[in-house]
Short mmCIF file of C-alpha atoms and ligand atoms in Angstrom, two decimals:
data_model
loop_
_atom_site.label_atom_id
_atom_site.label_comp_id
_atom_site.label_asym_id
_atom_site.label_seq_id
_atom_site.Cartn_x
_atom_site.Cartn_y
_atom_site.Cartn_z
CA UNK A 1 -7.01 -17.64 17.27
CA UNK A 2 -4.40 -17.66 14.50
CA UNK A 3 -4.98 -15.67 11.34
CA UNK A 4 -2.90 -16.04 8.20
CA UNK A 5 -2.46 -12.92 6.09
CA UNK A 6 -1.59 -13.25 2.41
CA UNK A 7 -0.38 -10.46 0.15
CA UNK A 8 0.18 -11.76 -3.35
CA UNK A 9 1.82 -10.07 -6.33
CA UNK A 10 2.39 -11.34 -9.84
CA UNK A 11 5.63 -13.15 -8.93
CA UNK A 12 5.70 -12.96 -5.14
CA UNK A 13 3.67 -13.99 -2.12
CA UNK A 14 4.16 -12.41 1.31
CA UNK A 15 2.56 -14.01 4.34
CA UNK A 16 2.34 -13.43 8.07
CA UNK A 17 0.73 -15.53 10.76
CA UNK A 18 -0.71 -13.70 13.78
CA UNK A 19 -2.13 -14.78 17.08
CA UNK A 20 -4.79 -12.08 17.04
CA UNK A 21 -5.71 -12.31 20.71
CA UNK A 22 -2.52 -10.52 21.71
CA UNK A 23 -1.68 -9.29 18.19
CA UNK A 24 1.52 -11.32 18.24
CA UNK A 25 3.25 -12.07 14.96
CA UNK A 26 4.13 -15.77 15.01
CA UNK A 27 5.86 -16.05 11.65
CA UNK A 28 6.41 -14.29 8.37
CA UNK A 29 7.79 -15.11 4.99
CA UNK A 30 8.15 -14.13 1.39
CA UNK A 31 8.24 -16.26 -1.73
CA UNK A 32 9.89 -14.44 -4.60
CA UNK A 33 10.43 -14.93 -8.32
CA UNK A 34 7.53 -17.38 -8.63
CA UNK A 35 7.63 -18.97 -12.07
CA UNK A 36 10.99 -17.32 -12.80
CA UNK A 37 14.63 -18.35 -12.55
CA UNK A 38 16.03 -18.15 -9.03
CA UNK A 39 12.74 -18.55 -7.14
CA UNK A 40 13.15 -18.77 -3.39
CA UNK A 41 11.43 -18.60 -0.06
CA UNK A 42 12.57 -16.70 3.02
CA UNK A 43 10.78 -17.74 6.19
CA UNK A 44 11.13 -16.55 9.76
CA UNK A 45 9.31 -18.00 12.73
CA UNK A 46 9.42 -15.65 15.68
CA UNK A 47 12.31 -16.42 18.01
CA UNK A 48 13.93 -18.78 15.49
CA UNK A 49 16.59 -18.46 12.83
CA UNK A 50 15.48 -17.27 9.39
CA UNK A 51 15.46 -19.92 6.69
CA UNK A 52 16.11 -19.50 3.02
CA UNK A 53 15.16 -22.09 0.47
CA UNK A 54 16.11 -21.78 -3.19
CA UNK A 55 14.25 -24.11 -5.49
CA UNK A 56 11.94 -24.12 -8.45
CA UNK A 57 8.60 -22.60 -7.40
CA UNK A 58 6.56 -22.70 -10.60
CA UNK A 59 3.27 -21.17 -9.47
CA UNK A 60 1.30 -19.52 -6.66
CA UNK A 61 -0.17 -22.83 -5.53
CA UNK A 62 3.31 -24.28 -4.90
CA UNK A 63 4.33 -21.01 -3.21
CA UNK A 64 1.44 -21.03 -0.71
CA UNK A 65 1.82 -24.78 -0.17
CA UNK A 66 5.50 -24.21 0.71
CA UNK A 67 4.54 -21.42 3.11
CA UNK A 68 2.09 -23.76 4.86
CA UNK A 69 4.78 -26.47 5.00
CA UNK A 70 7.13 -24.06 6.75
CA UNK A 71 4.47 -22.82 9.14
CA UNK A 72 3.75 -26.41 10.19
CA UNK A 73 7.35 -27.67 9.98
CA UNK A 74 8.31 -29.86 12.96
CA UNK A 75 11.50 -27.96 13.73
CA UNK A 76 11.12 -24.56 12.10
CA UNK A 77 7.36 -24.06 12.24
CA UNK A 78 5.07 -22.39 14.76
CA UNK A 79 1.95 -24.53 14.50
CA UNK A 80 1.48 -28.29 14.43
CA UNK A 81 -1.18 -28.46 11.80
CA UNK A 82 -2.97 -26.19 9.36
CA UNK A 83 -6.15 -26.77 11.37
CA UNK A 84 -4.64 -24.24 13.82
CA UNK A 85 -5.24 -21.50 11.23
CA UNK A 86 -8.65 -20.03 12.03
CA UNK A 87 -9.10 -17.73 9.03
CA UNK A 88 -7.21 -16.09 6.18
CA UNK A 89 -7.07 -12.36 5.43
CA UNK A 90 -6.19 -11.42 1.86
CA UNK A 91 -4.90 -8.09 0.65
CA UNK A 92 -6.87 -7.03 -2.42
CA UNK A 93 -5.77 -3.81 -4.05
CA UNK A 94 -8.92 -2.65 -5.81
CA UNK A 95 -12.39 -2.84 -4.35
CA UNK A 96 -13.82 -0.09 -6.59
CA UNK A 97 -17.00 1.54 -5.34
CA UNK A 98 -18.52 -1.75 -4.23
CA UNK A 99 -16.43 -2.26 -1.12
CA UNK A 100 -16.16 0.41 1.52
CA UNK A 101 -15.13 -2.19 4.09
CA UNK A 102 -13.51 -5.59 4.35
CA UNK A 103 -15.71 -8.49 3.40
CA UNK A 104 -15.99 -12.27 3.72
CA UNK A 105 -15.14 -13.80 0.36
CA UNK A 106 -18.10 -15.40 -1.39
CA UNK A 107 -18.58 -16.31 -5.07
CA UNK A 108 -20.25 -12.89 -5.56
CA UNK A 109 -17.26 -11.10 -4.02
CA UNK A 110 -14.92 -13.02 -6.33
CA UNK A 111 -16.98 -11.88 -9.30
CA UNK A 112 -16.69 -8.25 -8.25
CA UNK A 113 -12.93 -8.52 -7.63
CA UNK A 114 -12.65 -9.94 -11.14
CA UNK A 115 -14.73 -7.11 -12.56
CA UNK A 116 -12.07 -4.71 -11.25
CA UNK A 117 -9.26 -6.40 -13.20
CA UNK A 118 -9.52 -3.59 -15.71
CA UNK A 119 -9.02 -0.99 -12.99
CA UNK A 120 -6.03 -2.78 -11.42
CA UNK A 121 -4.59 -5.09 -14.09
CA UNK A 122 -1.30 -5.62 -12.27
CA UNK A 123 -2.72 -6.26 -8.82
CA UNK A 124 -6.20 -7.73 -8.71
CA UNK A 125 -5.41 -10.81 -10.87
CA UNK A 126 -2.60 -12.09 -8.59
CA UNK A 127 -4.69 -11.15 -5.52
CA UNK A 128 -7.54 -13.29 -6.80
CA UNK A 129 -5.23 -16.11 -7.82
CA UNK A 130 -3.94 -16.33 -4.24
CA UNK A 131 -7.51 -16.33 -2.90
CA UNK A 132 -8.40 -19.26 -5.15
CA UNK A 133 -5.30 -21.23 -4.20
CA UNK A 134 -5.64 -20.51 -0.47
CA UNK A 135 -9.31 -21.52 -0.53
CA UNK A 136 -8.26 -24.81 -2.09
CA UNK A 137 -5.41 -25.46 0.35
CA UNK A 138 -7.29 -24.21 3.41
CA UNK A 139 -10.90 -25.25 2.85
CA UNK A 140 -13.52 -25.13 5.55
CA UNK A 141 -12.38 -21.81 7.01
CA UNK A 142 -13.41 -18.30 6.09
CA UNK A 143 -11.35 -16.10 3.80
CA UNK A 144 -11.66 -12.32 4.02
CA UNK A 145 -10.72 -9.63 1.50
CA UNK A 146 -9.26 -6.36 2.82
CA UNK A 147 -9.11 -3.68 0.14
CA UNK A 148 -6.49 -0.94 -0.29
CA UNK A 149 -9.20 1.34 -1.64
CA UNK A 150 -11.86 0.75 1.05
CA UNK A 151 -10.69 3.34 3.59
CA UNK A 152 -10.94 6.05 0.91
CA UNK A 153 -14.56 5.36 0.02
CA UNK A 154 -15.56 8.14 2.45
CA UNK A 155 -13.94 10.78 0.19
CA UNK A 156 -16.75 13.09 -1.00
CA UNK A 157 -17.54 13.52 -4.73
CA UNK A 158 -16.14 17.05 -4.69
CA UNK A 159 -12.72 15.50 -4.07
CA UNK A 160 -13.00 12.22 -5.97
CA UNK A 161 -14.35 13.47 -9.29
CA UNK A 162 -12.07 14.57 -12.10
CA UNK A 163 -12.97 17.50 -14.32
CA UNK A 164 -13.99 15.21 -17.17
CA UNK A 165 -17.44 14.85 -18.75
CA UNK A 166 -19.59 13.24 -16.04
CA UNK A 167 -20.42 10.27 -18.27
CA UNK A 168 -16.84 9.00 -17.84
CA UNK A 169 -17.55 8.62 -14.17
CA UNK A 170 -21.02 7.13 -14.70
CA UNK A 171 -20.09 4.68 -17.43
CA UNK A 172 -16.43 3.94 -16.85
CA UNK A 173 -16.12 4.67 -13.14
CA UNK A 174 -13.21 7.00 -13.78
CA UNK A 175 -12.69 8.75 -10.45
CA UNK A 176 -10.16 9.01 -7.62
CA UNK A 177 -10.02 5.77 -5.62
CA UNK A 178 -6.84 6.15 -3.57
CA UNK A 179 -4.58 3.37 -2.36
CA UNK A 180 -2.49 2.36 0.70
CA UNK A 181 -5.80 2.65 2.60
CA UNK A 182 -4.98 -0.15 5.02
CA UNK A 183 -1.73 1.59 5.98
CA UNK A 184 -3.33 5.03 6.36
CA UNK A 185 -6.06 3.54 8.55
CA UNK A 186 -3.58 1.61 10.69
CA UNK A 187 -1.36 4.61 11.43
CA UNK A 188 -4.37 6.89 12.01
CA UNK A 189 -5.70 4.47 14.66
CA UNK A 190 -2.25 4.21 16.21
CA UNK A 191 -1.87 8.00 16.22
CA UNK A 192 -5.13 8.37 18.16
CA UNK A 193 -3.84 5.82 20.66
CA UNK A 194 -0.55 7.70 21.08
CA UNK A 195 -2.29 11.10 21.33
CA UNK A 196 -4.84 9.61 23.77
CA UNK A 197 -7.73 11.18 21.92
CA UNK A 198 -10.64 9.56 20.12
CA UNK A 199 -9.88 9.25 16.40
CA UNK A 200 -13.32 10.77 15.80
CA UNK A 201 -12.05 14.07 17.21
CA UNK A 202 -8.76 14.32 15.35
CA UNK A 203 -7.57 15.96 12.16
CA UNK A 204 -4.62 13.96 10.87
CA UNK A 205 -2.43 14.02 7.80
CA UNK A 206 -0.90 10.60 7.20
CA UNK A 207 2.14 10.41 4.91
CA UNK A 208 2.91 6.92 3.58
CA UNK A 209 6.33 7.42 1.98
CA UNK A 210 7.75 4.16 0.64
CA UNK A 211 8.56 3.15 -2.92
CA UNK A 212 5.00 4.21 -3.62
CA UNK A 213 4.01 7.38 -1.79
CA UNK A 214 0.63 8.79 -0.80
CA UNK A 215 -0.79 11.31 1.65
CA UNK A 216 -4.25 11.21 3.21
CA UNK A 217 -6.34 13.76 5.08
CA UNK A 218 -8.07 11.84 7.89
CA UNK A 219 -10.78 13.97 9.49
CA UNK A 220 -12.69 12.54 12.45
CA UNK A 221 -11.51 9.05 11.52
CA UNK A 222 -12.51 9.25 7.87
CA UNK A 223 -10.40 9.69 4.76
CA UNK A 224 -11.63 12.90 3.13
CA UNK A 225 -8.94 13.15 0.45
CA UNK A 226 -5.86 11.31 -0.69
CA UNK A 227 -3.10 11.97 -3.20
CA UNK A 228 -3.25 8.79 -5.29
CA UNK A 229 -6.11 8.71 -7.76
CA UNK A 230 -7.68 6.51 -10.40
CA UNK A 231 -4.34 4.68 -10.29
CA UNK A 232 -1.34 4.86 -7.96
CA UNK A 233 0.42 7.12 -10.48
CA UNK A 234 -1.22 10.35 -9.30
CA UNK A 235 0.02 12.56 -6.51
CA UNK A 236 3.47 12.65 -4.94
CA UNK A 237 6.78 12.10 -6.64
CA UNK A 238 7.74 8.46 -5.96
CA UNK A 239 10.71 6.15 -6.43
CA UNK A 240 10.10 5.67 -10.15
CA UNK A 241 6.63 7.24 -10.69
CA UNK A 242 6.19 10.82 -11.79
CA UNK A 243 3.17 11.65 -9.64
CA UNK A 244 1.24 14.74 -10.79
CA UNK A 245 2.16 16.12 -14.18
CA UNK A 246 0.34 18.28 -16.69
CA UNK A 247 -1.65 15.68 -18.69
CA UNK A 248 -0.85 17.62 -21.87
CA UNK A 249 2.76 16.41 -21.53
CA UNK A 250 1.43 13.02 -22.61
CA UNK A 251 0.00 14.46 -25.86
CA UNK A 252 3.29 16.23 -26.45
CA UNK A 253 5.29 13.04 -25.96
CA UNK A 254 2.94 11.12 -28.26
CA UNK A 255 2.61 13.75 -30.99
CA UNK A 256 5.98 15.47 -31.01
CA UNK A 257 8.28 12.72 -29.77
CA UNK A 258 6.37 9.82 -31.34
CA UNK A 259 6.32 7.81 -28.15
CA UNK A 260 3.74 5.03 -28.05
CA UNK A 261 1.19 4.93 -25.23
CA UNK A 262 2.87 1.88 -23.72
CA UNK A 263 6.29 3.64 -23.83
CA UNK A 264 4.77 6.65 -22.05
CA UNK A 265 3.16 4.34 -19.50
CA UNK A 266 6.56 2.76 -18.83
CA UNK A 267 8.22 6.18 -18.70
CA UNK A 268 5.82 7.64 -16.13
CA UNK A 269 5.58 4.52 -13.96
CA UNK A 270 9.08 3.08 -14.08
CA UNK A 271 11.57 5.66 -15.29
CA UNK A 272 10.44 8.88 -13.62
CA UNK A 273 10.27 10.06 -10.02
CA UNK A 274 13.45 10.09 -7.91
CA UNK A 275 15.11 7.81 -10.46
CA UNK A 276 14.27 9.89 -13.50
CA UNK A 277 15.23 13.22 -11.96
CA UNK A 278 18.41 12.12 -10.21
CA UNK A 279 19.63 9.44 -12.64
CA UNK A 280 21.08 7.90 -9.48
CA UNK A 281 18.36 5.60 -8.18
CA UNK A 282 14.70 5.30 -7.23
CA UNK A 283 15.78 4.41 -3.71
CA UNK A 284 15.90 7.31 -1.25
CA UNK A 285 18.96 5.95 0.55
CA UNK A 286 21.02 6.12 -2.65
CA UNK A 287 19.55 9.47 -3.67
CA UNK A 288 20.27 11.05 -0.30
CA UNK A 289 23.80 9.65 -0.18
CA UNK A 290 24.35 11.38 -3.52
CA UNK A 291 22.85 14.60 -2.10
CA UNK A 292 25.40 14.43 0.71
CA UNK A 293 28.20 13.99 -1.84
CA UNK A 294 27.05 17.22 -3.48
CA UNK A 295 25.30 15.66 -6.50
CA UNK A 296 23.22 18.47 -8.03
CA UNK A 297 20.63 16.29 -9.77
CA UNK A 298 20.06 14.19 -6.66
CA UNK A 299 19.43 17.43 -4.74
CA UNK A 300 16.92 18.53 -7.39
CA UNK A 301 15.12 15.19 -7.11
CA UNK A 302 14.96 15.57 -3.33
CA UNK A 303 13.68 19.14 -3.65
CA UNK A 304 10.88 18.07 -6.02
CA UNK A 305 9.99 15.19 -3.68
CA UNK A 306 9.64 17.61 -0.76
CA UNK A 307 7.78 20.22 -2.84
CA UNK A 308 5.03 17.75 -3.76
CA UNK A 309 4.61 16.57 -0.17
CA UNK A 310 4.28 20.16 1.02
CA UNK A 311 1.73 20.89 -1.69
CA UNK A 312 -0.54 18.13 -0.40
CA UNK A 313 0.08 18.78 3.30
CA UNK A 314 -0.81 22.45 2.79
CA UNK A 315 -3.97 21.73 0.84
CA UNK A 316 -5.15 19.14 3.37
CA UNK A 317 -4.65 21.54 6.27
CA UNK A 318 -6.99 23.87 4.40
CA UNK A 319 -9.45 21.05 3.56
CA UNK A 320 -9.70 20.05 7.24
CA UNK A 321 -9.51 23.61 8.55
CA UNK A 322 -6.52 22.68 10.68
CA UNK A 323 -4.42 19.72 11.67
CA UNK A 324 -3.63 18.08 15.01
CA UNK A 325 -0.83 15.78 13.90
CA UNK A 326 1.19 14.81 10.86
CA UNK A 327 2.09 11.13 10.75
CA UNK A 328 5.01 9.69 8.80
CA UNK A 329 5.19 6.02 7.88
CA UNK A 330 6.74 3.45 5.45
CA UNK A 331 10.42 3.17 4.42
CA UNK A 332 11.17 6.87 3.91
CA UNK A 333 8.62 8.21 6.40
CA UNK A 334 9.89 5.98 9.20
CA UNK A 335 13.60 6.19 8.54
CA UNK A 336 14.50 9.40 6.78
CA UNK A 337 14.70 12.36 9.15
CA UNK A 338 15.85 14.86 6.46
CA UNK A 339 12.56 14.30 4.61
CA UNK A 340 10.50 14.85 7.74
CA UNK A 341 12.55 17.89 8.68
CA UNK A 342 12.19 19.46 5.23
CA UNK A 343 8.42 18.83 5.11
CA UNK A 344 7.78 20.21 8.58
CA UNK A 345 10.20 23.12 8.21
CA UNK A 346 7.61 25.26 6.50
CA UNK A 347 4.75 24.75 8.91
CA UNK A 348 5.59 27.60 11.28
CA UNK A 349 2.91 29.75 9.58
CA UNK A 350 0.33 27.66 11.41
CA UNK A 351 1.20 29.54 14.58
CA UNK A 352 0.47 26.54 16.76
CA UNK A 353 2.21 23.37 17.72
CA UNK A 354 1.47 20.45 15.44
CA UNK A 355 2.47 17.02 16.65
CA UNK A 356 4.69 15.07 14.29
CA UNK A 357 4.57 11.31 14.74
CA UNK A 358 6.64 8.52 13.23
CA UNK A 359 4.61 5.32 13.25
CA UNK A 360 5.81 2.07 11.65
CA UNK A 361 3.03 0.79 9.45
CA UNK A 362 1.76 -2.78 9.69
CA UNK A 363 -0.71 -3.46 6.91
CA UNK A 364 -0.68 -7.20 7.60
CA UNK A 365 -1.66 -6.71 11.25
CA UNK A 366 -4.48 -4.41 10.14
CA UNK A 367 -5.67 -7.13 7.72
CA UNK A 368 -5.55 -9.72 10.53
CA UNK A 369 -7.53 -7.38 12.81
CA UNK A 370 -10.16 -6.70 10.15
CA UNK A 371 -10.47 -10.43 9.43
CA UNK A 372 -10.95 -11.18 13.10
CA UNK A 373 -13.42 -8.32 13.60
CA UNK A 374 -15.56 -9.54 10.72
CA UNK A 375 -15.66 -13.19 11.71
CA UNK A 376 -15.52 -13.49 15.47
P1 ADP B 401 7.37 -0.41 -0.31
O1 ADP B 401 6.54 0.75 -0.77
O2 ADP B 401 7.91 -1.22 -1.43
O3 ADP B 401 6.78 -1.20 0.83
P2 ADP B 401 9.18 0.66 1.69
O4 ADP B 401 8.10 1.12 2.59
O5 ADP B 401 10.09 -0.40 2.18
O6 ADP B 401 8.68 0.29 0.25
O7 ADP B 401 10.07 1.96 1.33
C1 ADP B 401 11.14 1.91 0.46
C2 ADP B 401 11.81 3.28 0.48
O8 ADP B 401 12.23 3.57 1.81
C3 ADP B 401 13.06 3.37 -0.39
O9 ADP B 401 13.09 4.62 -1.05
C4 ADP B 401 14.17 3.31 0.62
O10 ADP B 401 15.32 4.00 0.20
C5 ADP B 401 13.55 4.02 1.79
N1 ADP B 401 14.27 3.66 3.02
C6 ADP B 401 14.28 2.49 3.68
N2 ADP B 401 15.11 2.55 4.75
C7 ADP B 401 15.63 3.79 4.75
C8 ADP B 401 16.55 4.50 5.60
N3 ADP B 401 17.10 3.92 6.65
N4 ADP B 401 16.82 5.78 5.29
C9 ADP B 401 16.27 6.38 4.23
N5 ADP B 401 15.40 5.78 3.39
C10 ADP B 401 15.09 4.51 3.65
#
């Protein structure tokens, strides 16, 4: 059984084809700069040379059509015909409170995904666009939505509510949702496998440290708290996002510095974090190279990055009344030992051995698994 996984952004589409029986990745690709100058597709079928194609790719329909052409290409492809695709799993960022699990896409599901456009204006619209296009190009098979927020729907109200008047939660659904759920779930399952213990009996802290960063407390297999909130801006310091700040800074910037709301939005999402503090880059490799050269601001950025991670790790150890293992994943978590060393350096107070695991995440494989589990 082959399952195609699609992860669509506003100007890009990533795809992977899996044979789910043995969880083998058959092919992967990315279409970038859709509708922009310099659009291109990079495709790799397993065991074959990667292919790059630069040509005008005006919209998501052309992008997904091209991906299917490559997957079925006589020489470069891995399947003979699109009929060999048994189902499609779609990444959908926001499932709000309606979806605590993956779901087969029906007209009602599409309506709900659309109703969350206001909660995820950058993500849900391109996610839905790809669903529509894929349904058109691959009719007659089931399409499944796998939500970034779903894994965090087990977080209790005591952790997901903000200290705002309750009506803002009731009427506007302003609450913590959390993101990267598919990644946190994948590495938690993998950690249980590695530790040879049932996930239901483990207390884990999973650290997804990529361009976006989030930490989750996974107790007995369930997310009980996570650092991202109503949006992915809350929590840890990230490549270009500020993470937690005193909300009154926003009033100060608006009232005393005359910054517009959209300028502040841009500032906190795109010009802050590692980039804003270091003035070097939002990319940890560049920042840490500067640290090694003795750059003071880069070192400050790194220190703040570590401080925020420790703040969450510490509070989640308390929330779970202990921890069995801390898991690191994503670009920084998987590759950057100085980050892991600095985070774990202060854990000796625990007085017991805590396992530290590095587990490469694979959100697409998790989506393929969920799709298969739901349908077959
Ligand atoms: P995304 O969140 O976009 O999926 P990634 O998971 O690829 O991002 O993570 C990107 C981050 O990982 C960047 O900060 C990058 O510098 C960092 N990173 C990737 N490889 C390394 C490495 N070998 N050493 C240190 N940092 C790395």
